[in-house]
Amino acid sequence: MTPKPAAAAARATVYGYPRQGENRELKKAVEGYWKGRVDAGALRETAAELRRSSWRQLTEAGLHEVPTGDFSYYDHVLDTSVMVGAVPDRHRAAVEADALDGYFAMARGTQDVAPLEMTKWFDTNYHYLVPELGPDTVFTADSRKQVAELKEALALGHSARPVLVGPVTYLLLAKPAQGVAPDFEPLTLLDRLLPVYAEVLADLRAAGAEWVQLDEPALVQDRTPAELNAAARTYRDLGGATDRPKLLVASYFGRLGDALGVLAKAPVEGLALDFTESGAANLEDLAAVGGLPGKRLVAGVVNGRNIWINDYQKSLGTLGTLLGLADQVDVAASCSLLHVPLDAAAERGIDPQIARWLAFARQKTAEIAVLARGLAQGTDGITAELAANRADLASRTGSALTRDPAVRARAAAVTDADGRRSQPYAVRTAAQRAQLGLPLLPTTTIGSFPQTSELRVARADLRAGRIDAAGYEERIKDEIREVLSFQEKTGIDVLVHGEPERNDMVQYFAEQLTGYLATEHGWVQSYGTRYVRPPVLAGDISRPDPMTVRWTTYSQAQTSKPVKGMLTGPVTMLAWSFVRDDQPLGDTARQVALALRDEVNDLEAAGTPVIQVDEPALRETLPLRAAEHAAYLAWATESFRLTTSGVRPDTQIHTHMCYAEFGDIVRAIDDLDADVISLEAARSHMQVADELAEHGYPREAGPGVWDIHSPRVPGTGEAAALLRKGLEAIPAERLWVNPDCGLKTRGWPETRASLENLVAAAREVRAELASERS
C-alpha cells in the first residue's frame, strides 16, 4: 500500500543511540577513570562530547526529535535507581561520599561491598543491574542527570525528548533486597514510587521538555491482571497530573497484547509500538481497540535489533495503514539503537555485495528519515531511495552467497537419533569418573584467562606485520604454558588452556566458519565497559577445517591433568551474532550445530577427555511470551544435543550459562543432557542451586562461587560459605567448584588470588565432608 501524505507532517525519531563513540571513547575514559589515569572532570567532558556528537549525527540524518537521558556511564537501569533514590544500604555511604565513585561501586562492587546483581535485558545480550528493593525502601527524586542532559540538548538547538525507564517496568525488573523475604513483590511499592516519577516529570517540564518518553517493555511479556491493573493505575495517575509534559509510553521487543488496551485508554498523549516482525500483531491489535484517536503514535518499523536493511515498500504499507488509526503517526526504530553497531560505512573489509545489505545505527537513522519523508510527502518524494532499496533487497534475495546446497542437504538428513547420546547419564558418569579420577568437589574454571596487554600487542604486531605467524604462535604457546603451570601449582583439577588465541567466544569461531563475516568496528555494548563485535551470519554455515583441535592438543601435551576443549554452542552463536532473517532460526541453529558437531568429534578423536560447549544465551533467547517457549526450546535443545551427541560415553560434556534467570528454563537445561553444567550463582547467592534441586536435576553442576564481573577478590571463607550453601541443594558427589564465568576481563593479580582462594575453599569443605563421613 502506498501511503497518502500524512495530515500532519510525520516526524522521525529514535528511542536511544549507541553510547560508546566511534572509537569506544566512553570505554577508554571510564576504564581510565577506574585506573586513576582520567579525572572526573575529563570523564564528564568525554561523555558530554559523545552526547553532542550523537545528537548532531541524528539531526544531520534528518531526525526531528532526539532522545536525551539514554546516555549512561554504565547502565540506564542503574541510572533509574539513582533517579528514584533506590540505593542499597551497603552502598549508601559511598554514594553520599562521592556520587560517581558510589555509582561505579554499585555496578562493580568494591573489595568489601558486593555489587548489584546483573542479568540480561529481556531477550537481548545487554545486561542491566537489578534494582534491590524491600518494604522499607524509601524513594526520593533526583532528576539532576535527566534535567542536565535535556538542557544540554536544548541549548544546542535540538528538539529533545527525555527517555526514562517506566515505573512499572522498573518495579517488575527489581528483586527483593538482601535480607528481605524472597516472596516480597516490588510492585507493591508502586504507590510509593509514582509521586517520585511525578516529581521528575515536573522537573523535566520546568527544564523545557515538551514530551517525555516512559519505556515499558515489561508489558510485552505475559502479565497478570494485577500487573495490568498496576499499569492502568500508573498512567491514570501520571497522566492525571497537572504539572507534567506530554507523555509517550513506549513498548518494544514484541506484541503488547492485553496491555495495549490498557495503555490506549490511559490519559497519555502518545504510544510507541513495535511494528517489525516481532511486533507485527500490534497492527491488528491496534485496529481492534479502535486505534488511538487524538493521540500520537510512534511506529517502530525499522528493526532496531538486527543489521539488515529495511524494506521501504513494506514499511510504507504498514505506515499507510496506521495513518487511519492515530491522530499523528511518526516513524522510529523498533527499539533503542543501543543494540546495533554505530556505522556500517566504517566496515571497509566487507564484500561490497554484502555491505549493501547492511544498516547499522547511522544507516537506520537515515532509513527512518526516508520513511518519514515518504509518509509526509508520498512516495513521489522518495522515488530514488525506493528504487535503490528494491535493488539492494533483490541483490540479497538472489545471491549465491546465502545458500549452500550441500549444507542444506546434510541438515535435512538429520534424524532424532543424531541428537541422543549412545548411553544414559548413569552409564556415562561411571565411565567418566573411572577415566578422569577426580576428587570430591572437583575444581575448574570456565575457559578464558586474562587477556593481557601483551596478548593484545601480539595481535596488533601480527596484523601490522611486525611479527610473523611463527613469532605470534610462540607468544601464544608461552601464554598457554604459563596458564597451565599456574593452574597446576594452584591445584585446579580440570584445566583450561586460557584461550589466548581467541579474540571473542563467538567471533573466533565465526571467522573460521563459512556463512559468517566479521566486522572491524561493529562494537555493541554488552554491559558497562564490555563491548563485543557480533559477527554477521549472512549465509549457510559449514566448517572447512578444525578450529580448536590444534591448541587443545598442544595444551593437553603439556600436562597430565585433563584439559577441557572449549567451544561456543549453537544457540549462543546465533544470539550473539546478527543472524540472517530470511529463514527460521531453528534451521540456522541446525546448520551451526552440525559444524560444531564435527569439531566436537575431532576433539574427542585427538584425545580430549572433557569438552565444554557454552550456551550462556539459552535463557536470553527465550521468547518473551510463554506461548512461544516450547517451540523455541525444542530447536534450541535439539541443536545442543546434535552438537554433543556423537561422542563416546566416557567423554564428559560440559556446558556453561551465566547472568540470566535460570529458573525459567530448568527443564530445558535438563533436556540438554550435558554431563556437567556450570552456572553463575555468586551475585544471586546460589539461587540457581535451589532451582536445580527443586526440579530434581540429576546431573553434575557447578554454581559459581566467584563473581568475575567485579574486581573484588572473594576470600576463602566467602567461597567456602557459598559452597556449603550449594551443598544444601546439590549432593557433594555432583557438585563442582568454579567461578561464575570466564576470566577474560579480569587482571592476573585478582585472578591468581581468587583462584587460590577458590581451591582453598574446596579443600576446606572437602575436609569437612571427610570428617563428617568418617
XYZ file of C-alpha atoms in Angstrom, residues 407-408 411 540 574 580 583-593 635:
18
model
C 24.832 -27.778 3.877
C 21.084 -27.847 3.326
C 20.713 -30.579 7.667
C 24.666 -21.213 5.134
C 23.131 -17.204 16.856
C 20.036 -13.889 8.977
C 14.932 -18.388 7.193
C 13.723 -19.790 10.557
C 16.206 -19.575 13.431
C 15.866 -23.283 14.064
C 17.135 -24.054 10.544
C 20.178 -21.853 11.064
C 20.820 -23.391 14.502
C 20.875 -26.875 12.983
C 23.494 -25.802 10.436
C 25.701 -24.344 13.185
C 25.194 -27.449 15.330
C 15.022 -26.459 18.433
